[in-house]
Short mmCIF file of C-alpha atoms and ligand atoms in Angstrom, two decimals:
data_model
loop_
_atom_site.label_atom_id
_atom_site.label_comp_id
_atom_site.label_asym_id
_atom_site.label_seq_id
_atom_site.Cartn_x
_atom_site.Cartn_y
_atom_site.Cartn_z
CA UNK A 2 -25.11 0.46 -20.11
CA UNK A 3 -22.64 1.35 -17.32
CA UNK A 4 -20.72 4.55 -17.73
CA UNK A 5 -17.04 4.26 -16.77
CA UNK A 6 -14.60 7.15 -16.50
CA UNK A 7 -11.07 6.37 -17.77
CA UNK A 8 -7.90 8.33 -17.16
CA UNK A 9 -4.11 7.97 -17.03
CA UNK A 10 -1.83 10.06 -14.85
CA UNK A 11 1.57 8.37 -14.67
CA UNK A 12 5.16 9.14 -13.83
CA UNK A 13 8.06 7.13 -12.43
CA UNK A 14 9.95 9.57 -10.23
CA UNK A 15 13.65 9.07 -9.55
CA UNK A 16 14.23 11.26 -6.48
CA UNK A 17 17.99 10.91 -6.95
CA UNK A 18 17.92 12.37 -10.49
CA UNK A 19 19.05 15.90 -11.25
CA UNK A 20 16.39 18.56 -11.91
CA UNK A 21 12.63 18.79 -11.50
CA UNK A 22 9.83 17.43 -13.68
CA UNK A 23 7.68 20.29 -14.95
CA UNK A 24 4.18 20.82 -16.30
CA UNK A 25 5.75 21.08 -19.77
CA UNK A 26 7.13 17.55 -19.36
CA UNK A 27 3.57 16.27 -18.80
CA UNK A 28 2.35 18.27 -21.81
CA UNK A 29 5.16 17.08 -24.09
CA UNK A 30 5.12 13.38 -23.15
CA UNK A 31 7.50 11.12 -25.02
CA UNK A 32 6.61 11.27 -28.63
CA UNK A 33 2.93 10.77 -29.10
CA UNK A 34 0.73 13.61 -27.81
CA UNK A 35 1.72 14.17 -24.21
CA UNK A 36 -1.27 15.40 -22.26
CA UNK A 37 -4.54 14.40 -23.91
CA UNK A 38 -8.10 15.11 -22.85
CA UNK A 39 -11.46 13.61 -23.77
CA UNK A 40 -11.94 12.03 -27.18
CA UNK A 41 -8.34 12.75 -28.23
CA UNK A 42 -7.02 10.14 -25.81
CA UNK A 43 -9.47 7.58 -27.18
CA UNK A 44 -8.39 8.33 -30.74
CA UNK A 45 -4.65 8.17 -30.00
CA UNK A 46 -4.64 5.17 -27.63
CA UNK A 47 -7.09 2.92 -29.49
CA UNK A 48 -5.26 -0.32 -30.32
CA UNK A 49 -2.08 0.73 -28.46
CA UNK A 50 -0.89 -1.99 -26.13
CA UNK A 51 -1.14 0.04 -22.95
CA UNK A 52 -3.68 -0.25 -20.13
CA UNK A 53 -5.83 2.58 -21.46
CA UNK A 54 -5.79 1.06 -24.94
CA UNK A 55 -7.25 -2.06 -23.30
CA UNK A 56 -9.85 -0.02 -21.38
CA UNK A 57 -11.02 1.41 -24.70
CA UNK A 58 -11.12 -2.04 -26.30
CA UNK A 59 -13.00 -3.46 -23.31
CA UNK A 60 -15.71 -0.81 -23.56
CA UNK A 61 -16.57 -2.14 -26.99
CA UNK A 62 -16.14 -5.82 -26.12
CA UNK A 63 -17.84 -5.87 -22.71
CA UNK A 64 -20.37 -3.15 -23.37
CA UNK A 65 -19.80 -0.04 -21.31
CA UNK A 66 -19.86 3.63 -22.14
CA UNK A 67 -16.53 5.49 -21.91
CA UNK A 68 -16.13 8.82 -20.19
CA UNK A 69 -12.52 9.67 -21.22
CA UNK A 70 -10.98 12.26 -18.90
CA UNK A 71 -7.24 12.84 -19.30
CA UNK A 72 -4.05 10.90 -20.04
CA UNK A 73 -0.34 11.71 -19.62
CA UNK A 74 2.78 9.55 -19.13
CA UNK A 75 6.06 11.45 -19.62
CA UNK A 76 9.51 9.88 -19.59
CA UNK A 77 10.67 9.05 -16.04
CA UNK A 78 12.68 11.86 -14.45
CA UNK A 79 13.34 13.73 -11.21
CA UNK A 80 11.01 14.99 -8.50
CA UNK A 81 7.81 16.60 -9.85
CA UNK A 82 7.26 20.31 -9.26
CA UNK A 83 4.33 20.61 -6.88
CA UNK A 84 2.61 23.14 -9.12
CA UNK A 85 2.90 20.80 -12.13
CA UNK A 86 1.28 17.94 -10.23
CA UNK A 87 -1.44 20.21 -8.82
CA UNK A 88 -2.30 21.51 -12.30
CA UNK A 89 -2.56 18.03 -13.89
CA UNK A 90 -4.60 16.72 -10.94
CA UNK A 91 -6.91 19.76 -11.12
CA UNK A 92 -7.52 19.09 -14.84
CA UNK A 93 -8.24 15.42 -14.11
CA UNK A 94 -10.72 16.23 -11.34
CA UNK A 95 -12.36 18.95 -13.44
CA UNK A 96 -12.93 16.41 -16.24
CA UNK A 97 -14.22 13.87 -13.70
CA UNK A 98 -16.74 16.30 -12.17
CA UNK A 99 -17.94 17.25 -15.65
CA UNK A 100 -18.39 13.55 -16.52
CA UNK A 101 -20.59 12.75 -13.50
CA UNK A 102 -22.55 10.66 -12.91
CA UNK A 103 -20.28 7.67 -13.55
CA UNK A 104 -20.66 4.06 -12.39
CA UNK A 105 -16.93 3.44 -11.99
CA UNK A 106 -13.46 4.91 -12.52
CA UNK A 107 -10.62 3.07 -14.27
CA UNK A 108 -7.21 4.70 -13.81
CA UNK A 109 -3.89 3.91 -15.48
CA UNK A 110 -1.33 4.87 -12.82
CA UNK A 111 2.34 4.01 -12.41
CA UNK A 112 2.68 3.79 -8.64
CA UNK A 113 6.06 5.47 -8.15
CA UNK A 114 5.17 9.14 -8.54
CA UNK A 115 6.68 11.62 -6.07
CA UNK A 116 6.24 15.40 -5.97
CA UNK A 117 8.03 18.14 -4.04
CA UNK A 118 5.36 17.90 -1.35
CA UNK A 119 3.94 14.38 -1.71
CA UNK A 120 5.80 11.12 -1.19
CA UNK A 121 2.73 9.13 -2.20
CA UNK A 122 1.25 10.94 -5.19
CA UNK A 123 -0.86 7.97 -6.32
CA UNK A 124 -2.40 7.74 -2.83
CA UNK A 125 -3.27 11.41 -3.20
CA UNK A 126 -4.73 10.95 -6.72
CA UNK A 127 -6.89 8.04 -5.55
CA UNK A 128 -8.03 9.95 -2.45
CA UNK A 129 -9.09 12.92 -4.60
CA UNK A 130 -10.88 10.72 -7.13
CA UNK A 131 -12.63 8.93 -4.26
CA UNK A 132 -13.59 12.31 -2.85
CA UNK A 133 -15.32 13.24 -6.11
CA UNK A 134 -17.17 9.96 -6.79
CA UNK A 135 -17.94 8.99 -3.18
CA UNK A 136 -17.60 5.63 -1.39
CA UNK A 137 -20.07 3.61 -3.52
CA UNK A 138 -18.48 3.99 -6.98
CA UNK A 139 -15.70 1.43 -7.69
CA UNK A 140 -12.26 2.88 -8.37
CA UNK A 141 -9.79 0.42 -9.93
CA UNK A 142 -6.26 1.36 -10.97
CA UNK A 143 -3.62 -0.43 -12.99
CA UNK A 144 -0.01 -0.12 -11.84
CA UNK A 145 3.46 -0.69 -13.22
CA UNK A 146 5.45 -3.58 -11.72
CA UNK A 147 7.75 -0.88 -10.26
CA UNK A 148 5.02 0.61 -8.10
CA UNK A 149 5.85 1.49 -4.49
CA UNK A 150 2.42 0.61 -3.16
CA UNK A 151 1.25 2.48 -0.04
CA UNK A 152 -1.51 1.62 2.43
CA UNK A 153 -3.37 4.78 1.31
CA UNK A 154 -3.48 3.56 -2.31
CA UNK A 155 -5.11 0.32 -1.18
CA UNK A 156 -7.52 2.13 1.15
CA UNK A 157 -8.77 4.53 -1.53
CA UNK A 158 -9.33 1.96 -4.31
CA UNK A 159 -11.26 -1.30 -4.72
CA UNK A 160 -8.36 -2.95 -6.52
CA UNK A 161 -4.84 -2.29 -7.80
CA UNK A 162 -4.03 -4.42 -10.84
CA UNK A 163 -0.27 -4.43 -11.47
CA UNK A 164 1.78 -5.70 -14.38
CA UNK A 165 2.96 -9.30 -14.01
CA UNK A 166 5.87 -8.86 -16.39
CA UNK A 167 9.23 -7.11 -16.57
CA UNK A 168 9.92 -6.35 -19.44
CA UNK A 169 6.40 -4.92 -19.32
CA UNK A 170 4.67 -6.86 -22.07
CA UNK A 171 1.27 -7.33 -20.39
CA UNK A 172 -0.12 -3.80 -20.10
CA UNK A 173 -2.94 -4.76 -22.48
CA UNK A 174 -3.87 -7.92 -20.52
CA UNK A 175 -3.77 -6.14 -17.14
CA UNK A 176 -5.88 -3.32 -18.56
CA UNK A 177 -8.43 -5.91 -19.67
CA UNK A 178 -8.31 -7.56 -16.21
CA UNK A 179 -9.05 -4.23 -14.54
CA UNK A 180 -11.89 -3.47 -16.96
CA UNK A 181 -13.46 -6.93 -16.48
CA UNK A 182 -13.28 -6.60 -12.70
CA UNK A 183 -14.84 -3.16 -12.98
CA UNK A 184 -17.76 -4.48 -14.97
CA UNK A 185 -18.61 -7.33 -12.58
CA UNK A 186 -18.20 -4.95 -9.62
CA UNK A 187 -20.55 -2.41 -11.19
CA UNK A 188 -23.07 -5.16 -11.86
CA UNK A 189 -22.85 -6.18 -8.18
CA UNK A 190 -21.60 -9.69 -9.02
CA UNK A 191 -18.43 -9.26 -6.93
CA UNK A 192 -17.39 -7.00 -4.08
CA UNK A 193 -13.67 -6.29 -4.53
CA UNK A 194 -11.79 -5.58 -1.30
CA UNK A 195 -8.01 -5.35 -1.08
CA UNK A 196 -5.13 -5.72 1.34
CA UNK A 197 -1.43 -4.96 1.19
CA UNK A 198 1.69 -6.70 2.49
CA UNK A 199 4.77 -4.48 2.26
CA UNK A 200 7.98 -6.52 2.11
CA UNK A 201 10.97 -4.76 3.72
CA UNK A 202 13.16 -5.19 0.64
CA UNK A 203 14.69 -2.92 -2.00
CA UNK A 204 15.17 -5.02 -5.13
CA UNK A 205 17.48 -3.80 -7.90
CA UNK A 206 15.72 -3.79 -11.32
CA UNK A 207 17.70 -6.66 -12.94
CA UNK A 208 16.52 -9.11 -10.27
CA UNK A 209 12.89 -8.01 -10.77
CA UNK A 210 12.99 -9.41 -14.32
CA UNK A 211 10.17 -11.94 -14.67
CA UNK A 212 11.93 -13.95 -17.40
CA UNK A 213 14.05 -15.77 -14.79
CA UNK A 214 14.00 -16.91 -11.16
CA UNK A 215 13.42 -15.81 -8.52
CA UNK A 216 10.84 -13.34 -9.87
CA UNK A 217 9.38 -15.78 -12.44
CA UNK A 218 8.62 -18.19 -9.58
CA UNK A 219 7.01 -15.50 -7.43
CA UNK A 220 4.79 -14.49 -10.36
CA UNK A 221 3.87 -18.17 -10.92
CA UNK A 222 2.79 -18.35 -7.27
CA UNK A 223 0.74 -15.17 -7.73
CA UNK A 224 -1.01 -16.73 -10.73
CA UNK A 225 -1.68 -19.90 -8.75
CA UNK A 226 -3.18 -17.81 -5.92
CA UNK A 227 -5.43 -15.99 -8.43
CA UNK A 228 -7.05 -19.36 -9.21
CA UNK A 229 -8.06 -19.91 -5.59
CA UNK A 230 -11.73 -19.43 -4.61
CA UNK A 231 -12.51 -15.88 -3.58
CA UNK A 232 -9.32 -14.30 -4.96
CA UNK A 233 -9.89 -11.75 -7.73
CA UNK A 234 -6.38 -10.39 -8.31
CA UNK A 235 -2.81 -10.67 -7.03
CA UNK A 236 -0.34 -7.88 -7.74
CA UNK A 237 3.33 -8.42 -6.98
CA UNK A 238 5.18 -5.11 -7.15
CA UNK A 239 8.96 -5.23 -7.22
CA UNK A 240 9.04 -1.55 -6.31
CA UNK A 241 11.05 1.37 -7.69
CA UNK A 242 14.09 1.54 -5.42
CA UNK A 243 15.38 4.92 -6.67
CA UNK A 244 12.79 6.75 -4.67
CA UNK A 245 13.64 8.08 -1.24
CA UNK A 246 10.20 7.77 0.35
CA UNK A 247 8.89 5.82 3.33
CA UNK A 248 6.82 3.37 1.24
CA UNK A 249 9.61 2.47 -1.21
CA UNK A 250 10.12 -1.25 -1.80
CA UNK A 251 8.54 -4.54 -2.76
CA UNK A 252 4.92 -5.32 -1.89
CA UNK A 253 2.01 -7.61 -2.63
CA UNK A 254 -1.55 -6.27 -3.05
CA UNK A 255 -4.37 -8.81 -3.18
CA UNK A 256 -8.03 -8.29 -4.05
CA UNK A 257 -10.62 -10.77 -2.78
CA UNK A 258 -14.37 -11.01 -3.19
CA UNK A 259 -15.77 -9.42 -0.03
CA UNK A 260 -13.17 -11.06 2.26
CA UNK A 261 -10.50 -8.64 3.40
CA UNK A 262 -8.92 -11.20 5.73
CA UNK A 263 -8.43 -13.64 2.88
CA UNK A 264 -6.83 -10.84 0.85
CA UNK A 265 -4.51 -9.95 3.74
CA UNK A 266 -3.49 -13.56 4.43
CA UNK A 267 -2.75 -14.21 0.76
CA UNK A 268 -0.71 -11.00 0.42
CA UNK A 269 1.31 -11.92 3.49
CA UNK A 270 1.87 -15.50 2.28
CA UNK A 271 3.38 -14.30 -1.00
CA UNK A 272 5.28 -11.52 0.76
CA UNK A 273 6.94 -14.12 2.98
CA UNK A 274 8.02 -16.15 -0.06
CA UNK A 275 9.73 -13.05 -1.51
CA UNK A 276 11.40 -12.37 1.84
CA UNK A 277 12.60 -15.96 2.23
CA UNK A 278 14.27 -15.80 -1.19
CA UNK A 279 15.95 -12.45 -0.61
CA UNK A 280 19.49 -13.70 -1.26
CA UNK A 281 18.39 -14.68 -4.78
CA UNK A 282 17.24 -11.08 -5.29
CA UNK A 283 20.74 -9.69 -4.68
CA UNK A 284 22.16 -7.83 -7.69
CA UNK A 285 25.63 -8.67 -9.04
CA UNK A 286 27.03 -6.45 -11.79
CA UNK A 287 29.76 -7.39 -14.30
CA UNK A 288 32.85 -5.18 -14.80
CA UNK A 289 32.84 -3.47 -18.23
CA UNK A 290 36.23 -5.00 -19.08
CA UNK A 291 34.91 -8.53 -18.49
CA UNK A 292 31.79 -8.02 -20.61
CA UNK A 293 33.70 -6.37 -23.47
CA UNK A 294 36.39 -9.04 -23.21
CA UNK A 295 33.74 -11.73 -23.71
CA UNK A 296 32.59 -10.14 -26.97
CA UNK A 297 36.15 -9.73 -28.25
CA UNK A 298 37.11 -13.28 -27.28
CA UNK A 299 34.09 -15.03 -28.79
CA UNK A 300 33.61 -12.75 -31.80
CA UNK A 301 29.97 -13.76 -31.83
CA UNK A 302 27.35 -11.07 -31.53
CA UNK A 303 25.38 -9.31 -30.67
CA UNK A 304 26.63 -9.27 -27.10
CA UNK A 305 24.44 -6.85 -25.16
CA UNK A 306 25.67 -4.60 -22.36
CA UNK A 307 22.89 -3.26 -20.15
CA UNK A 308 23.91 0.12 -18.72
CA UNK A 309 21.10 0.09 -16.17
CA UNK A 310 22.72 2.87 -14.13
CA UNK A 311 22.00 5.39 -16.91
CA UNK A 312 18.59 4.08 -17.94
CA UNK A 313 16.37 6.99 -19.04
CA UNK A 314 13.40 4.68 -18.45
CA UNK A 315 14.19 5.02 -14.74
CA UNK A 316 14.88 8.75 -14.72
CA UNK A 317 18.61 8.72 -15.52
CA UNK A 318 20.05 11.40 -17.87
CA UNK A 319 21.11 8.95 -20.63
CA UNK A 320 24.20 11.02 -21.38
CA UNK A 321 26.55 8.87 -19.30
CA UNK A 322 29.87 7.97 -20.92
CA UNK A 323 31.31 5.19 -18.73
CA UNK A 324 30.26 2.39 -21.09
CA UNK A 325 31.07 4.37 -24.26
CA UNK A 326 34.54 5.26 -22.98
CA UNK A 327 35.32 1.63 -22.15
CA UNK A 328 34.21 0.49 -25.62
CA UNK A 329 36.33 3.13 -27.37
CA UNK A 330 39.36 2.39 -25.20
CA UNK A 331 39.01 -1.34 -25.92
CA UNK A 332 38.77 -0.46 -29.63
CA UNK A 333 35.76 -2.74 -30.07
CA UNK A 334 34.94 -3.23 -33.76
CA UNK A 335 31.42 -3.31 -35.21
CA UNK A 336 29.70 -1.96 -32.13
CA UNK A 337 26.93 0.47 -31.20
CA UNK A 338 26.01 2.63 -28.22
CA UNK A 339 22.28 3.32 -28.05
CA UNK A 340 21.79 6.06 -27.05
CA UNK A 341 23.61 9.16 -25.80
CA UNK A 342 21.36 12.19 -25.32
CA UNK A 343 23.26 15.35 -26.20
CA UNK A 344 21.46 18.10 -28.15
CA UNK A 345 24.69 20.17 -28.43
CA UNK A 346 26.61 17.29 -29.95
CA UNK A 347 23.69 16.63 -32.32
CA UNK A 348 23.80 20.26 -33.46
CA UNK A 349 27.55 20.03 -33.98
CA UNK A 350 27.17 16.90 -36.09
CA UNK A 351 24.31 18.40 -38.11
CA UNK A 352 26.42 21.51 -38.79
CA UNK A 353 29.32 19.34 -39.95
CA UNK A 354 26.95 17.42 -42.23
CA UNK A 355 26.65 13.85 -43.43
CA UNK A 356 29.88 12.30 -44.65
CA UNK A 357 32.15 14.72 -42.80
CA UNK A 358 34.55 14.37 -39.93
CA UNK A 359 34.06 16.48 -36.81
CA UNK A 360 35.27 16.73 -33.22
CA UNK A 361 32.47 16.82 -30.64
CA UNK A 362 32.19 17.12 -26.89
CA UNK A 363 29.97 14.12 -26.13
CA UNK A 364 27.87 13.32 -23.05
CA UNK A 365 28.39 13.80 -19.34
CA UNK A 366 26.68 17.19 -19.34
CA UNK A 367 23.73 16.65 -16.99
CA UNK A 368 25.75 15.93 -13.85
CA UNK A 369 29.07 14.42 -12.78
CA UNK A 370 27.66 11.04 -11.76
CA UNK A 371 27.61 9.18 -15.10
CA UNK A 372 31.14 9.65 -16.47
CA UNK A 373 32.96 12.68 -17.93
CA UNK A 374 32.32 14.58 -21.16
CA UNK A 375 34.42 12.94 -23.90
CA UNK A 376 36.16 14.81 -26.72
CA UNK A 377 35.68 12.55 -29.73
CA UNK A 378 36.66 12.89 -33.37
CA UNK A 379 34.50 10.87 -35.70
CA UNK A 380 32.45 10.64 -38.85
CA UNK A 381 28.83 11.72 -39.34
CA UNK A 382 27.22 8.76 -41.08
CA UNK A 383 23.56 9.69 -40.90
CA UNK A 384 21.12 12.34 -39.67
CA UNK A 385 17.50 11.38 -39.05
CA UNK A 386 14.30 12.65 -37.41
CA UNK A 387 14.51 10.00 -34.65
CA UNK A 388 10.87 8.95 -34.84
CA UNK A 389 9.70 5.37 -34.69
CA UNK A 390 6.86 3.16 -33.52
CA UNK A 391 7.53 0.04 -31.45
CA UNK A 392 7.35 -3.24 -33.34
CA UNK A 393 8.40 -5.43 -30.40
CA UNK A 394 6.07 -7.04 -27.87
CA UNK A 395 6.42 -4.26 -25.30
CA UNK A 396 4.00 -1.31 -25.68
CA UNK A 397 3.54 -2.37 -29.31
CA UNK A 398 2.61 0.46 -31.64
CA UNK A 399 3.56 3.17 -29.15
CA UNK A 400 5.49 5.98 -30.81
CA UNK A 401 8.74 7.52 -29.63
CA UNK A 402 10.51 10.66 -30.72
CA UNK A 403 14.26 10.87 -30.08
CA UNK A 404 14.42 14.29 -31.75
CA UNK A 405 17.10 14.97 -34.34
CA UNK A 406 19.27 11.86 -34.25
CA UNK A 407 22.80 11.32 -35.55
CA UNK A 408 24.88 8.21 -36.10
CA UNK A 409 28.38 9.35 -35.16
CA UNK A 410 31.17 6.84 -35.82
CA UNK A 411 34.33 6.78 -33.71
CA UNK A 412 36.66 3.96 -34.78
CA UNK A 413 34.62 0.77 -34.55
CA UNK A 414 32.01 2.32 -32.26
CA UNK A 415 28.93 4.00 -33.70
CA UNK A 416 27.12 6.28 -31.26
CA UNK A 417 23.44 7.12 -31.66
CA UNK A 418 23.29 10.75 -30.53
CA UNK A 419 19.82 12.13 -29.82
CA UNK A 420 18.06 15.22 -28.53
CA UNK A 421 15.47 13.42 -26.38
CA UNK A 422 15.74 10.85 -23.58
CA UNK A 423 14.18 7.66 -24.90
CA UNK A 424 14.93 4.16 -23.59
CA UNK A 425 16.01 2.12 -26.65
CA UNK A 426 14.23 -1.08 -25.52
CA UNK A 427 12.64 -1.61 -28.94
CA UNK A 428 14.95 -2.59 -31.83
CA UNK A 429 13.32 0.16 -33.87
CA UNK A 430 15.41 2.69 -31.93
CA UNK A 431 18.39 1.27 -33.87
CA UNK A 432 16.68 0.20 -37.06
CA UNK A 433 15.18 3.66 -37.61
CA UNK A 434 18.75 4.91 -38.12
CA UNK A 435 19.76 2.01 -40.34
CA UNK A 436 21.41 -0.20 -37.73
CA UNK A 437 20.46 -3.89 -37.72
CA UNK A 438 21.21 -5.23 -34.20
CA UNK A 439 21.82 -8.75 -35.56
CA UNK A 440 24.78 -7.45 -37.57
CA UNK A 441 26.66 -6.02 -34.59
CA UNK A 442 29.26 -7.69 -32.37
CA UNK A 443 28.54 -5.55 -29.31
CA UNK A 444 25.66 -3.23 -28.43
CA UNK A 445 25.64 -1.03 -25.35
CA UNK A 446 22.08 -0.20 -24.33
CA UNK A 447 20.79 2.43 -21.91
CA UNK A 448 18.26 0.05 -20.47
CA UNK A 449 18.13 -2.14 -17.36
CA UNK A 450 15.77 -4.96 -18.36
CA UNK A 451 13.17 -3.86 -20.95
CA UNK A 452 15.60 -4.48 -23.85
CA UNK A 453 15.35 -8.19 -23.08
CA UNK A 454 11.92 -8.38 -24.75
CA UNK A 455 12.96 -7.25 -28.24
CA UNK A 456 16.79 -7.28 -28.35
CA UNK A 457 17.22 -10.26 -26.01
CA UNK A 458 16.16 -13.04 -28.40
CA UNK A 459 18.69 -11.80 -31.00
CA UNK A 460 21.65 -11.79 -28.62
CA UNK A 461 24.43 -14.29 -27.92
CA UNK A 462 25.06 -12.98 -24.39
CA UNK A 463 23.76 -10.30 -22.01
CA UNK A 464 25.78 -8.52 -19.29
CA UNK A 465 24.47 -6.15 -16.64
CA UNK A 466 27.52 -3.92 -16.48
CA UNK A 467 28.95 -2.10 -13.51
CA UNK A 468 28.64 1.62 -14.29
CA UNK A 469 27.91 4.64 -12.07
CA UNK A 470 24.59 6.49 -12.04
CA UNK A 471 21.27 7.46 -10.46
CA UNK A 472 19.67 4.18 -11.63
CA UNK A 473 22.52 1.95 -10.52
CA UNK A 474 20.93 -1.47 -9.93
CA UNK A 475 23.03 -1.98 -6.81
CA UNK A 476 20.78 -0.03 -4.40
CA UNK A 477 23.31 -0.10 -1.57
CA UNK A 478 25.10 2.82 -3.24
CA UNK A 479 22.34 5.33 -2.42
CA UNK A 480 21.81 7.48 0.65
CA UNK A 481 18.23 7.32 1.83
CA UNK A 482 16.85 9.75 4.40
CA UNK A 483 13.07 9.22 4.21
CA UNK A 484 12.90 5.49 3.53
CA UNK A 485 11.38 3.38 6.33
CA UNK A 486 14.03 1.33 8.13
CA UNK A 487 15.11 -1.31 8.68
CA UNK A 488 15.03 -2.59 5.09
CA UNK A 489 17.01 -5.27 3.25
CA UNK A 490 19.76 -5.18 1.94
CA UNK A 491 20.68 -1.94 3.73
CA UNK A 492 19.91 -3.21 7.24
CA UNK A 493 19.39 -6.30 9.33
CA UNK A 494 15.64 -6.88 9.55
CA UNK A 495 14.60 -8.79 12.67
CA UNK A 496 10.85 -8.88 12.08
CA UNK A 497 9.99 -8.57 8.38
CA UNK A 498 6.22 -8.72 8.96
ZN1 ZN B 15 8.29 -0.31 -14.80
#
């Protein structure tokens, strides 16, 4: 029986975000145990719809022995302290050396990790893993759709299997794909070789959504190409544009059976389709007044406002007040803001107690890029522990911990105040504090696209609103210094390939 090492070392790094990501962030994670080693990661991730959950399932189904190494995936945030990265990598490599000999290595990576000293952390991880196992042992990694794929990542792995969905609802399927490819590679039935086509485009998250064109059509083409003889996998990565590194942007990585030229030609073909459709990938945001006006005029909810600029799932602070302020000023009835992270305000509300009125300084405390701190007088409706497990189709079963959580009501607007940065893409983030999304007229969500999986089907309308922030979907607002140029839409690009 083949023996396959499995590990997860993931982070989506927003290099524009305030503050550094520390070793403690990797240890704490986002609710379920943060940094897990050995059998603990098997116990915790069994049945969870993430890539590693699928690796574990595949071991049973396909018949291979697991050598579980290490797993960590904290909430996206700013640049990673070099020492934090070095420590986690050292632990991973220590576990890998202790697990030798192995027949293959399956890694759950994100693809947009940046440290103080490394623009291409995943390239570095793969190079180190390759260094330990040598050139003959297959190394296959899964990636998020927001990966900024580098040539080094492709060089140091046999295959990179990326999500095909945004919202990311296919982690389980892509994990199974990677595990199946690993098994046939180990058995010598295929020889996976990969090639990369980088597309000189920065695509704002809303236009990377695979529920609608143009991205749905690009993914359909990728699936068609995967059916062609000799093609083992096609990964279309939209890229994570809030990362000031040379390799930032969209790309296509293709794995073929022993034929690198076929892989390269296929990657380029799909890359050219993305390039040709670039105008369809342009982001257009809606003014807050227009989106709120729609809800007030129709009276039919829930109308969803996506405050993508302050999305904690992309490293933003999630204490921005631009959307909240507009909702309060418009005196919107029967509405919710999910969520505002503000441990001080939570403490103030807890001190005041349930059923009491209190004046709190809310939000805008991380930096001055997401709206000012608001002085708000309201009513403390509920205090909760902020823990829930996803019931929606994205990362089903995965647990989140918002910390102490308060429902603070200001006029017609109820604000979910939390201690931890959690993207409220699953309806449980609201339902765990007694709020049924279907009953609301307007819900402001700190999420760019992921909310569409669970909240979307309940809604009467969705607006991507124009707010300021470090995850602002309009990428032309950012100043890049390390990004390769020229790149669309910042520059004219004469020769895209
Ligand atoms: Zn992603």
